[in-house]
Structures are given as C-alpha cells and as structure tokens.
Amino acid sequence: MPVSDATDVKALLFDVFGTLVDWRSSLIDDLSAYAAGRGLEGDWTGLIDGWRKAYVPSMDAVRNNPQADFLTLDELHRRSLERLVGEFGIKGQTEDDLDYMVTGWHRLKPWPGVVAALERLKTKYILAPLSNGNVGLLTRMAKNAGLPWDLVLGSDVFRHYKPDVENYLGAAKLLNLPPAEVMLVAAHNYDLQAAQALGLKTAFIPRPTEYGPLQTIDFDATGDWTIVADDLAGVADQLGC
C-alpha cells in the first residue's frame, strides 16, 4: 500500500555505510584475504571494529575545528588506520599495504537485494547517497557494487559531516527541491531524526547485524518515520515502485 504522506517526494537520499553496504563483513573478508596473501599477521576483526569505533570521534575532531582544513573520510580513515596497526601490533606493512586497506572502504559489498531495490526506486525517483563518505570513495564504491546513483553527494561537497544541518539542507538545495520533497532512507535513527527535524521525509530499515556481535542500537525504529520497512524492497513496495 503506497504511503499517502510521501506522494510529494521526488528524490531519495540514502545513508550508505550499514544501510546499503555491509562494511564490517566486507572489510574483514577483504583485509583477511589480502593479509594472508602478503604474509601479514593480525587480528583483522578486532582492527575493523576498532577502525569503525574511531569513525565518529575522527569526524567530531573535524567538526570541532572549523578553522582547520576539512579532511575527507578517506583521510580520516588513513589516520585512524596508521594508529590502529601500531596498537594491534601489526608489523611489516608497507605504504602500499595501507593504501590497499584504506581503499577497502571503496570495495564494500551491498546487502542482499539492495541493488535490485534501488533499480526499482530509480524508475520513479532521483537517487543519491547522502553519506559521510567523500565523493571519490562513494563513486568508486558505486562502480564496484553496482549502485545506480543519479548523482553522488559526499561530505566533501558540503564540507560537513552528518548530522550537521548543512548536509541535509544542502542536498535538497542542490536538487532544487524543498526538504519536504526529499526522503532520507537510513538504518540509523539519529540520522533520520536530524533529517526529519529539517523537514525531510524519512524511511527506516533495520540492519541488526551491521556491527556483528557489537550491535547495541538501531534494531528497531525509534521515531515516527514516514516509512518503516523490513528492507529496501519493502520501501520500494510502500512507495509504489
């Protein structure tokens, strides 16, 4: 059944990490296979979990220092990784190895059914990521994963990280649309809350295994979102695609 209060929506924006792509399993598999081929030893699962744990603090450091140059997520990931390999006692890696590991975020695999659901939604709506990833990262990810974007909006376009208002309102402005004609799709309630407060429509889908055994939040919708569905295909169903 189509959702009546979404009839004016013309564009769908998507959180990417966790919502559309399985970053944790993708990185663990990618780095474990690469390390085995290079003879590098380490706790790759622990490193990936530590890397993600550094994600928000690294963005907060940028947010709290607006007078400094904006750093892209690729740059923040590299800084965090250089610290973490030391903390995890990983030895023997070269600069090329670190480059490969950082670009693992460009090679993330989509959750099952995501690409097919996006193709359905694309028949009716403008589709774009609204991610903390930078444009280069998101473009390469789309190329690798087959994500059918109409345009790519990264944090470096706005020089801000979500949940800063500049990302949500800036995306609507670039699309020449009022916020009420834009919907954010995400697996994270905080992201939807920020978007909703600015007048965007919202859609929640759960990803209860995003963080593996470390997941503590976002098992269910905690707000009055426009759409709540079990998966992205369910969002397409409710939007009549």
C-alpha atoms as an extended CHARMM CRD file, in Angstrom:
* protein
*
       241  EXT
         1         1  MET       CA              0.0000000000        0.0000000000        0.0000000000  PROA      1               0.0000000000
         2         2  PRO       CA              1.6130000000        3.3240000000       -1.0590000000  PROA      2               0.0000000000
         3         3  VAL       CA              2.2490000000        5.8110000000        1.7480000000  PROA      3               0.0000000000
         4         4  SER       CA             -0.0250000000        8.8450000000        1.3590000000  PROA      4               0.0000000000
         5         5  ASP       CA              2.2690000000       11.3970000000        3.0390000000  PROA      5               0.0000000000
         6         6  ALA       CA              5.1150000000       10.5040000000        0.6740000000  PROA      6               0.0000000000
         7         7  THR       CA              3.2220000000       11.3640000000       -2.5230000000  PROA      7               0.0000000000
         8         8  ASP       CA              5.1430000000       14.6300000000       -2.9670000000  PROA      8               0.0000000000
         9         9  VAL       CA              8.5900000000       13.0150000000       -2.6380000000  PROA      9               0.0000000000
        10        10  LYS       CA             10.7250000000       13.4090000000       -5.7530000000  PROA      10              0.0000000000
        11        11  ALA       CA             14.1870000000       12.3490000000       -4.5730000000  PROA      11              0.0000000000
        12        12  LEU       CA             15.5210000000        9.6650000000       -2.2540000000  PROA      12              0.0000000000
        13        13  LEU       CA             18.7780000000       10.1590000000       -0.3810000000  PROA      13              0.0000000000
        14        14  PHE       CA             20.4850000000        7.2010000000        1.2490000000  PROA      14              0.0000000000
        15        15  ASP       CA             22.7830000000        6.6510000000        4.1320000000  PROA      15              0.0000000000
        16        16  VAL       CA             25.3290000000        4.1860000000        2.7710000000  PROA      16              0.0000000000
        17        17  PHE       CA             27.5840000000        2.5970000000        5.4200000000  PROA      17              0.0000000000
        18        18  GLY       CA             25.4680000000       -0.0070000000        7.1620000000  PROA      18              0.0000000000
        19        19  THR       CA             22.2450000000        0.9230000000        5.3810000000  PROA      19              0.0000000000
        20        20  LEU       CA             23.1780000000       -0.1690000000        1.8590000000  PROA      20              0.0000000000
        21        21  VAL       CA             26.5480000000       -1.8820000000        2.2660000000  PROA      21              0.0000000000
        22        22  ASP       CA             27.8120000000       -4.4140000000        4.8040000000  PROA      22              0.0000000000
        23        23  TRP       CA             31.0230000000       -2.6280000000        5.7740000000  PROA      23              0.0000000000
        24        24  ARG       CA             32.0300000000       -4.9920000000        8.5970000000  PROA      24              0.0000000000
        25        25  SER       CA             31.8970000000       -8.3450000000        6.7960000000  PROA      25              0.0000000000
        26        26  SER       CA             33.2300000000       -6.7960000000        3.5870000000  PROA      26              0.0000000000
        27        27  LEU       CA             36.3000000000       -5.3370000000        5.2830000000  PROA      27              0.0000000000
        28        28  ILE       CA             37.0010000000       -8.3950000000        7.4300000000  PROA      28              0.0000000000
        29        29  ASP       CA             36.8950000000      -10.6580000000        4.3570000000  PROA      29              0.0000000000
        30        30  ASP       CA             38.8660000000       -8.2540000000        2.1690000000  PROA      30              0.0000000000
        31        31  LEU       CA             41.6680000000       -7.4910000000        4.6240000000  PROA      31              0.0000000000
        32        32  SER       CA             41.9460000000      -11.0740000000        5.8770000000  PROA      32              0.0000000000
        33        33  ALA       CA             42.4010000000      -12.4000000000        2.3280000000  PROA      33              0.0000000000
        34        34  TYR       CA             44.8310000000       -9.6210000000        1.4240000000  PROA      34              0.0000000000
        35        35  ALA       CA             46.8910000000      -10.0770000000        4.5960000000  PROA      35              0.0000000000
        36        36  ALA       CA             47.1260000000      -13.8250000000        4.0300000000  PROA      36              0.0000000000
        37        37  GLY       CA             48.4920000000      -13.2140000000        0.5510000000  PROA      37              0.0000000000
        38        38  ARG       CA             51.0420000000      -10.7200000000        1.8880000000  PROA      38              0.0000000000
        39        39  GLY       CA             52.0410000000      -12.7740000000        4.9280000000  PROA      39              0.0000000000
        40        40  LEU       CA             50.7830000000      -10.1220000000        7.3450000000  PROA      40              0.0000000000
        41        41  GLU       CA             49.5070000000      -11.3540000000       10.6880000000  PROA      41              0.0000000000
        42        42  GLY       CA             46.9820000000       -9.6270000000       12.8870000000  PROA      42              0.0000000000
        43        43  ASP       CA             43.5520000000       -9.5710000000       14.4810000000  PROA      43              0.0000000000
        44        44  TRP       CA             41.7110000000       -8.2360000000       11.4650000000  PROA      44              0.0000000000
        45        45  THR       CA             38.2590000000       -8.4720000000       13.0220000000  PROA      45              0.0000000000
        46        46  GLY       CA             39.4530000000       -6.5040000000       16.0240000000  PROA      46              0.0000000000
        47        47  LEU       CA             41.1460000000       -3.9600000000       13.7990000000  PROA      47              0.0000000000
        48        48  ILE       CA             37.9830000000       -3.4390000000       11.7130000000  PROA      48              0.0000000000
        49        49  ASP       CA             35.8690000000       -2.9850000000       14.8300000000  PROA      49              0.0000000000
        50        50  GLY       CA             38.4270000000       -0.5450000000       16.2310000000  PROA      50              0.0000000000
        51        51  TRP       CA             38.5150000000        1.2970000000       12.9160000000  PROA      51              0.0000000000
        52        52  ARG       CA             34.7730000000        1.8170000000       12.9630000000  PROA      52              0.0000000000
        53        53  LYS       CA             34.9160000000        2.8630000000       16.6100000000  PROA      53              0.0000000000
        54        54  ALA       CA             37.2860000000        5.6550000000       15.5510000000  PROA      54              0.0000000000
        55        55  TYR       CA             34.8150000000        6.8390000000       12.8900000000  PROA      55              0.0000000000
        56        56  VAL       CA             32.6600000000        9.2300000000       14.9270000000  PROA      56              0.0000000000
        57        57  PRO       CA             35.4940000000       10.6820000000       17.0610000000  PROA      57              0.0000000000
        58        58  SER       CA             37.5290000000       11.4060000000       13.9230000000  PROA      58              0.0000000000
        59        59  MET       CA             34.5950000000       13.3060000000       12.3580000000  PROA      59              0.0000000000
        60        60  ASP       CA             33.9200000000       15.1280000000       15.6270000000  PROA      60              0.0000000000
        61        61  ALA       CA             37.5240000000       16.3570000000       15.5990000000  PROA      61              0.0000000000
        62        62  VAL       CA             36.8730000000       17.9410000000       12.1900000000  PROA      62              0.0000000000
        63        63  ARG       CA             33.5240000000       19.3580000000       13.3420000000  PROA      63              0.0000000000
        64        64  ASN       CA             35.0870000000       20.8670000000       16.4610000000  PROA      64              0.0000000000
        65        65  ASN       CA             37.8670000000       22.5730000000       14.5000000000  PROA      65              0.0000000000
        66        66  PRO       CA             36.0770000000       24.5050000000       11.7500000000  PROA      66              0.0000000000
        67        67  GLN       CA             39.0570000000       26.8080000000       11.3260000000  PROA      67              0.0000000000
        68        68  ALA       CA             41.1790000000       23.8860000000       10.0750000000  PROA      68              0.0000000000
        69        69  ASP       CA             41.0600000000       22.4010000000        6.5860000000  PROA      69              0.0000000000
        70        70  PHE       CA             38.2610000000       19.9200000000        6.0040000000  PROA      70              0.0000000000
        71        71  LEU       CA             39.5260000000       16.3390000000        5.9800000000  PROA      71              0.0000000000
        72        72  THR       CA             37.7580000000       13.7290000000        3.8600000000  PROA      72              0.0000000000
        73        73  LEU       CA             36.6950000000       10.3720000000        5.2380000000  PROA      73              0.0000000000
        74        74  ASP       CA             39.4620000000        8.6910000000        3.2260000000  PROA      74              0.0000000000
        75        75  GLU       CA             41.9640000000       10.9330000000        5.0110000000  PROA      75              0.0000000000
        76        76  LEU       CA             40.4060000000       10.2580000000        8.4150000000  PROA      76              0.0000000000
        77        77  HSD       CA             40.3760000000        6.5100000000        7.7370000000  PROA      77              0.0000000000
        78        78  ARG       CA             44.0750000000        6.6230000000        6.8420000000  PROA      78              0.0000000000
        79        79  ARG       CA             44.9960000000        8.4770000000       10.0320000000  PROA      79              0.0000000000
        80        80  SER       CA             42.9940000000        6.0630000000       12.1730000000  PROA      80              0.0000000000
        81        81  LEU       CA             44.4730000000        3.0270000000       10.4240000000  PROA      81              0.0000000000
        82        82  GLU       CA             48.0530000000        4.2180000000       10.9300000000  PROA      82              0.0000000000
        83        83  ARG       CA             47.3810000000        4.4110000000       14.6660000000  PROA      83              0.0000000000
        84        84  LEU       CA             45.4920000000        1.1170000000       14.8590000000  PROA      84              0.0000000000
        85        85  VAL       CA             48.0980000000       -1.0650000000       13.1310000000  PROA      85              0.0000000000
        86        86  GLY       CA             50.5090000000        0.0060000000       15.8510000000  PROA      86              0.0000000000
        87        87  GLU       CA             48.0080000000       -0.6190000000       18.6290000000  PROA      87              0.0000000000
        88        88  PHE       CA             47.2460000000       -4.0830000000       17.2520000000  PROA      88              0.0000000000
        89        89  GLY       CA             50.9380000000       -4.9270000000       16.8390000000  PROA      89              0.0000000000
        90        90  ILE       CA             50.7260000000       -5.4750000000       13.0820000000  PROA      90              0.0000000000
        91        91  LYS       CA             54.1760000000       -5.3560000000       11.5420000000  PROA      91              0.0000000000
        92        92  GLY       CA             55.7120000000       -5.4710000000        8.0950000000  PROA      92              0.0000000000
        93        93  GLN       CA             53.0780000000       -3.4860000000        6.2230000000  PROA      93              0.0000000000
        94        94  THR       CA             54.1760000000       -1.0490000000        3.5170000000  PROA      94              0.0000000000
        95        95  GLU       CA             52.6280000000        2.2180000000        2.3700000000  PROA      95              0.0000000000
        96        96  ASP       CA             51.0430000000        0.2720000000       -0.4810000000  PROA      96              0.0000000000
        97        97  ASP       CA             49.5010000000       -2.1280000000        2.0400000000  PROA      97              0.0000000000
        98        98  LEU       CA             47.9970000000        0.7540000000        3.9910000000  PROA      98              0.0000000000
        99        99  ASP       CA             46.6790000000        2.2760000000        0.7710000000  PROA      99              0.0000000000
       100       100  TYR       CA             45.0050000000       -1.0250000000       -0.1110000000  PROA      100             0.0000000000
       101       101  MET       CA             43.4370000000       -1.3030000000        3.3250000000  PROA      101             0.0000000000
       102       102  VAL       CA             42.0350000000        2.2400000000        3.2250000000  PROA      102             0.0000000000
       103       103  THR       CA             40.5240000000        1.6610000000       -0.1950000000  PROA      103             0.0000000000
       104       104  GLY       CA             38.7670000000       -1.3800000000        1.2240000000  PROA      104             0.0000000000
       105       105  TRP       CA             36.0230000000        1.1310000000        2.0400000000  PROA      105             0.0000000000
       106       106  HSD       CA             35.6790000000        1.6520000000       -1.7260000000  PROA      106             0.0000000000
       107       107  ARG       CA             35.0590000000       -2.0710000000       -2.2550000000  PROA      107             0.0000000000
       108       108  LEU       CA             32.2620000000       -2.6910000000        0.2470000000  PROA      108             0.0000000000
       109       109  LYS       CA             29.6140000000       -5.1930000000       -0.7680000000  PROA      109             0.0000000000
       110       110  PRO       CA             25.8930000000       -4.3200000000       -0.7500000000  PROA      110             0.0000000000
       111       111  TRP       CA             23.4520000000       -6.1470000000        1.4480000000  PROA      111             0.0000000000
       112       112  PRO       CA             21.3680000000       -8.7530000000       -0.4330000000  PROA      112             0.0000000000
       113       113  GLY       CA             18.5860000000       -7.2250000000       -2.5050000000  PROA      113             0.0000000000
       114       114  VAL       CA             19.8710000000       -3.6530000000       -2.3260000000  PROA      114             0.0000000000
       115       115  VAL       CA             20.8120000000       -3.1680000000       -5.9800000000  PROA      115             0.0000000000
       116       116  ALA       CA             17.5560000000       -4.6760000000       -7.2490000000  PROA      116             0.0000000000
       117       117  ALA       CA             15.5250000000       -2.4540000000       -4.9040000000  PROA      117             0.0000000000
       118       118  LEU       CA             17.4580000000        0.6420000000       -5.9630000000  PROA      118             0.0000000000
       119       119  GLU       CA             16.7530000000       -0.1840000000       -9.6020000000  PROA      119             0.0000000000
       120       120  ARG       CA             13.0430000000       -0.3220000000       -8.7620000000  PROA      120             0.0000000000
       121       121  LEU       CA             13.1740000000        3.0100000000       -6.9390000000  PROA      121             0.0000000000
       122       122  LYS       CA             15.1470000000        4.6230000000       -9.7670000000  PROA      122             0.0000000000
       123       123  THR       CA             12.1860000000        4.1870000000      -12.1260000000  PROA      123             0.0000000000
       124       124  LYS       CA             10.2910000000        6.8360000000      -10.1330000000  PROA      124             0.0000000000
       125       125  TYR       CA             12.7690000000        8.8630000000       -8.0700000000  PROA      125             0.0000000000
       126       126  ILE       CA             16.1010000000       10.6890000000       -8.2500000000  PROA      126             0.0000000000
       127       127  LEU       CA             18.5690000000        8.5940000000       -6.2230000000  PROA      127             0.0000000000
       128       128  ALA       CA             21.7300000000        9.7920000000       -4.4830000000  PROA      128             0.0000000000
       129       129  PRO       CA             23.8170000000        8.8760000000       -1.4550000000  PROA      129             0.0000000000
       130       130  LEU       CA             23.9010000000       11.3220000000        1.4510000000  PROA      130             0.0000000000
       131       131  SER       CA             26.8700000000        9.8590000000        3.2180000000  PROA      131             0.0000000000
       132       132  ASN       CA             29.8090000000       10.8600000000        5.3510000000  PROA      132             0.0000000000
       133       133  GLY       CA             31.9540000000        9.2700000000        2.6750000000  PROA      133             0.0000000000
       134       134  ASN       CA             33.7020000000       11.5820000000        0.2160000000  PROA      134             0.0000000000
       135       135  VAL       CA             32.7590000000       11.7660000000       -3.4530000000  PROA      135             0.0000000000
       136       136  GLY       CA             35.7420000000        9.7470000000       -4.6750000000  PROA      136             0.0000000000
       137       137  LEU       CA             35.0730000000        6.9700000000       -2.1670000000  PROA      137             0.0000000000
       138       138  LEU       CA             31.3490000000        6.8310000000       -2.9510000000  PROA      138             0.0000000000
       139       139  THR       CA             31.8810000000        6.9440000000       -6.7130000000  PROA      139             0.0000000000
       140       140  ARG       CA             34.2970000000        4.0090000000       -6.6350000000  PROA      140             0.0000000000
       141       141  MET       CA             32.0250000000        2.1150000000       -4.2700000000  PROA      141             0.0000000000
       142       142  ALA       CA             29.1230000000        2.6030000000       -6.6790000000  PROA      142             0.0000000000
       143       143  LYS       CA             31.2700000000        1.3720000000       -9.5630000000  PROA      143             0.0000000000
       144       144  ASN       CA             32.3390000000       -1.7270000000       -7.6330000000  PROA      144             0.0000000000
       145       145  ALA       CA             28.9550000000       -2.5450000000       -6.1160000000  PROA      145             0.0000000000
       146       146  GLY       CA             26.6720000000       -1.5390000000       -8.9870000000  PROA      146             0.0000000000
       147       147  LEU       CA             24.8060000000        1.1690000000       -7.0630000000  PROA      147             0.0000000000
       148       148  PRO       CA             22.7510000000        3.0440000000       -9.6920000000  PROA      148             0.0000000000
       149       149  TRP       CA             23.0580000000        6.6470000000       -8.4960000000  PROA      149             0.0000000000
       150       150  ASP       CA             21.8140000000        9.6360000000      -10.4680000000  PROA      150             0.0000000000
       151       151  LEU       CA             24.4310000000       11.7880000000       -8.7370000000  PROA      151             0.0000000000
       152       152  VAL       CA             26.8790000000       11.3870000000       -5.8550000000  PROA      152             0.0000000000
       153       153  LEU       CA             26.7040000000       13.6580000000       -2.8140000000  PROA      153             0.0000000000
       154       154  GLY       CA             29.5660000000       13.2410000000       -0.3620000000  PROA      154             0.0000000000
       155       155  SER       CA             30.5300000000       15.0560000000        2.8030000000  PROA      155             0.0000000000
       156       156  ASP       CA             33.2390000000       16.9500000000        0.9180000000  PROA      156             0.0000000000
       157       157  VAL       CA             30.5440000000       18.6400000000       -1.1880000000  PROA      157             0.0000000000
       158       158  PHE       CA             29.1900000000       20.2960000000        1.9600000000  PROA      158             0.0000000000
       159       159  ARG       CA             32.4380000000       20.2680000000        3.9740000000  PROA      159             0.0000000000
       160       160  HSD       CA             30.4390000000       18.9460000000        6.8890000000  PROA      160             0.0000000000
       161       161  TYR       CA             29.6370000000       15.5600000000        8.4010000000  PROA      161             0.0000000000
       162       162  LYS       CA             26.1790000000       14.3220000000        9.3200000000  PROA      162             0.0000000000
       163       163  PRO       CA             24.2150000000       15.1360000000       11.3910000000  PROA      163             0.0000000000
       164       164  ASP       CA             25.1880000000       18.7440000000       10.5750000000  PROA      164             0.0000000000
       165       165  VAL       CA             22.2660000000       20.6040000000        9.0130000000  PROA      165             0.0000000000
       166       166  GLU       CA             24.3740000000       21.6590000000        6.0210000000  PROA      166             0.0000000000
       167       167  ASN       CA             24.3590000000       18.1110000000        4.6220000000  PROA      167             0.0000000000
       168       168  TYR       CA             20.5950000000       17.6190000000        4.5970000000  PROA      168             0.0000000000
       169       169  LEU       CA             19.5570000000       21.1190000000        3.5240000000  PROA      169             0.0000000000
       170       170  GLY       CA             22.4940000000       21.3790000000        1.1330000000  PROA      170             0.0000000000
       171       171  ALA       CA             21.4280000000       18.2020000000       -0.6490000000  PROA      171             0.0000000000
       172       172  ALA       CA             17.8610000000       19.4610000000       -1.0650000000  PROA      172             0.0000000000
       173       173  LYS       CA             19.1410000000       22.7830000000       -2.3810000000  PROA      173             0.0000000000
       174       174  LEU       CA             21.4270000000       21.1050000000       -4.9310000000  PROA      174             0.0000000000
       175       175  LEU       CA             18.4410000000       19.1010000000       -6.1560000000  PROA      175             0.0000000000
       176       176  ASN       CA             16.3140000000       22.2710000000       -6.4560000000  PROA      176             0.0000000000
       177       177  LEU       CA             13.7760000000       20.7170000000       -4.1210000000  PROA      177             0.0000000000
       178       178  PRO       CA             12.2120000000       21.8040000000       -0.8410000000  PROA      178             0.0000000000
       179       179  PRO       CA             13.0960000000       19.4680000000        2.0470000000  PROA      179             0.0000000000
       180       180  ALA       CA              9.5380000000       18.0740000000        2.1090000000  PROA      180             0.0000000000
       181       181  GLU       CA             10.0680000000       16.6140000000       -1.3800000000  PROA      181             0.0000000000
       182       182  VAL       CA             13.1860000000       14.7110000000       -0.2990000000  PROA      182             0.0000000000
       183       183  MET       CA             13.2680000000       11.4750000000        1.6830000000  PROA      183             0.0000000000
       184       184  LEU       CA             16.2440000000       10.1000000000        3.5990000000  PROA      184             0.0000000000
       185       185  VAL       CA             16.5000000000        6.3040000000        3.8080000000  PROA      185             0.0000000000
       186       186  ALA       CA             18.6810000000        5.0400000000        6.6490000000  PROA      186             0.0000000000
       187       187  ALA       CA             19.2320000000        2.2380000000        9.1320000000  PROA      187             0.0000000000
       188       188  HSD       CA             20.2190000000        4.7360000000       11.8440000000  PROA      188             0.0000000000
       189       189  ASN       CA             17.6040000000        6.5400000000       13.8900000000  PROA      189             0.0000000000
       190       190  TYR       CA             19.8700000000        9.5120000000       14.7240000000  PROA      190             0.0000000000
       191       191  ASP       CA             20.3000000000       10.2550000000       11.0060000000  PROA      191             0.0000000000
       192       192  LEU       CA             16.5630000000       10.1670000000       10.3790000000  PROA      192             0.0000000000
       193       193  GLN       CA             15.8860000000       12.3280000000       13.4270000000  PROA      193             0.0000000000
       194       194  ALA       CA             18.2220000000       15.0190000000       12.0990000000  PROA      194             0.0000000000
       195       195  ALA       CA             16.6250000000       14.8690000000        8.6530000000  PROA      195             0.0000000000
       196       196  GLN       CA             13.0680000000       14.9170000000        9.9950000000  PROA      196             0.0000000000
       197       197  ALA       CA             13.7890000000       17.9830000000       12.1390000000  PROA      197             0.0000000000
       198       198  LEU       CA             14.6650000000       19.8620000000        8.9430000000  PROA      198             0.0000000000
       199       199  GLY       CA             11.5090000000       18.8500000000        7.1100000000  PROA      199             0.0000000000
       200       200  LEU       CA             12.6990000000       15.8420000000        5.1060000000  PROA      200             0.0000000000
       201       201  LYS       CA             10.6210000000       12.6950000000        4.8260000000  PROA      201             0.0000000000
       202       202  THR       CA             12.1580000000        9.5900000000        6.3870000000  PROA      202             0.0000000000
       203       203  ALA       CA             12.3650000000        5.8310000000        5.8500000000  PROA      203             0.0000000000
       204       204  PHE       CA             13.8830000000        3.3300000000        8.2880000000  PROA      204             0.0000000000
       205       205  ILE       CA             15.1350000000       -0.1520000000        7.5180000000  PROA      205             0.0000000000
       206       206  PRO       CA             16.8530000000       -2.2340000000       10.2260000000  PROA      206             0.0000000000
       207       207  ARG       CA             20.3270000000       -3.7060000000        9.8130000000  PROA      207             0.0000000000
       208       208  PRO       CA             20.5810000000       -5.6930000000       13.0520000000  PROA      208             0.0000000000
       209       209  THR       CA             23.8960000000       -7.3320000000       12.1120000000  PROA      209             0.0000000000
       210       210  GLU       CA             25.7040000000       -4.1750000000       10.9480000000  PROA      210             0.0000000000
       211       211  TYR       CA             28.0960000000       -4.2550000000       13.9050000000  PROA      211             0.0000000000
       212       212  GLY       CA             28.0380000000       -8.0250000000       14.3220000000  PROA      212             0.0000000000
       213       213  PRO       CA             28.0070000000       -9.0310000000       17.9980000000  PROA      213             0.0000000000
       214       214  LEU       CA             28.8300000000       -5.4410000000       18.9760000000  PROA      214             0.0000000000
       215       215  GLN       CA             25.4740000000       -4.0150000000       17.8430000000  PROA      215             0.0000000000
       216       216  THR       CA             23.6210000000       -2.2100000000       20.6300000000  PROA      216             0.0000000000
       217       217  ILE       CA             21.2460000000        0.2090000000       18.8470000000  PROA      217             0.0000000000
       218       218  ASP       CA             19.0430000000        0.5830000000       15.7610000000  PROA      218             0.0000000000
       219       219  PHE       CA             17.4150000000       -2.8380000000       15.9730000000  PROA      219             0.0000000000
       220       220  ASP       CA             14.0600000000       -1.0960000000       15.5600000000  PROA      220             0.0000000000
       221       221  ALA       CA             12.6110000000        2.2520000000       14.5410000000  PROA      221             0.0000000000
       222       222  THR       CA             12.5510000000        4.6550000000       17.4850000000  PROA      222             0.0000000000
       223       223  GLY       CA             10.8740000000        7.6110000000       15.7620000000  PROA      223             0.0000000000
       224       224  ASP       CA              7.7010000000        8.4300000000       13.8890000000  PROA      224             0.0000000000
       225       225  TRP       CA              9.2250000000        7.9120000000       10.4680000000  PROA      225             0.0000000000
       226       226  THR       CA              7.3210000000        8.2700000000        7.1990000000  PROA      226             0.0000000000
       227       227  ILE       CA              8.1110000000        4.6690000000        6.2620000000  PROA      227             0.0000000000
       228       228  VAL       CA              9.3070000000        1.7180000000        8.3240000000  PROA      228             0.0000000000
       229       229  ALA       CA             10.1000000000       -1.4240000000        6.3430000000  PROA      229             0.0000000000
       230       230  ASP       CA             11.9430000000       -4.6900000000        6.8460000000  PROA      230             0.0000000000
       231       231  ASP       CA             14.3090000000       -3.9990000000        3.9590000000  PROA      231             0.0000000000
       232       232  LEU       CA             14.8140000000       -1.7680000000        0.9470000000  PROA      232             0.0000000000
       233       233  ALA       CA             12.4220000000       -3.8080000000       -1.1690000000  PROA      233             0.0000000000
       234       234  GLY       CA              9.7850000000       -3.0030000000        1.4380000000  PROA      234             0.0000000000
       235       235  VAL       CA             10.4880000000        0.7120000000        0.9850000000  PROA      235             0.0000000000
       236       236  ALA       CA             10.0120000000        0.2670000000       -2.7600000000  PROA      236             0.0000000000
       237       237  ASP       CA              6.7350000000       -1.5430000000       -2.1200000000  PROA      237             0.0000000000
       238       238  GLN       CA              5.4170000000        1.2580000000        0.0690000000  PROA      238             0.0000000000
       239       239  LEU       CA              6.4570000000        3.8910000000       -2.4690000000  PROA      239             0.0000000000
       240       240  GLY       CA              4.6580000000        2.0630000000       -5.2420000000  PROA      240             0.0000000000
       241       241  CYS       CA              7.7140000000        1.0560000000       -7.2420000000  PROA      241             0.0000000000
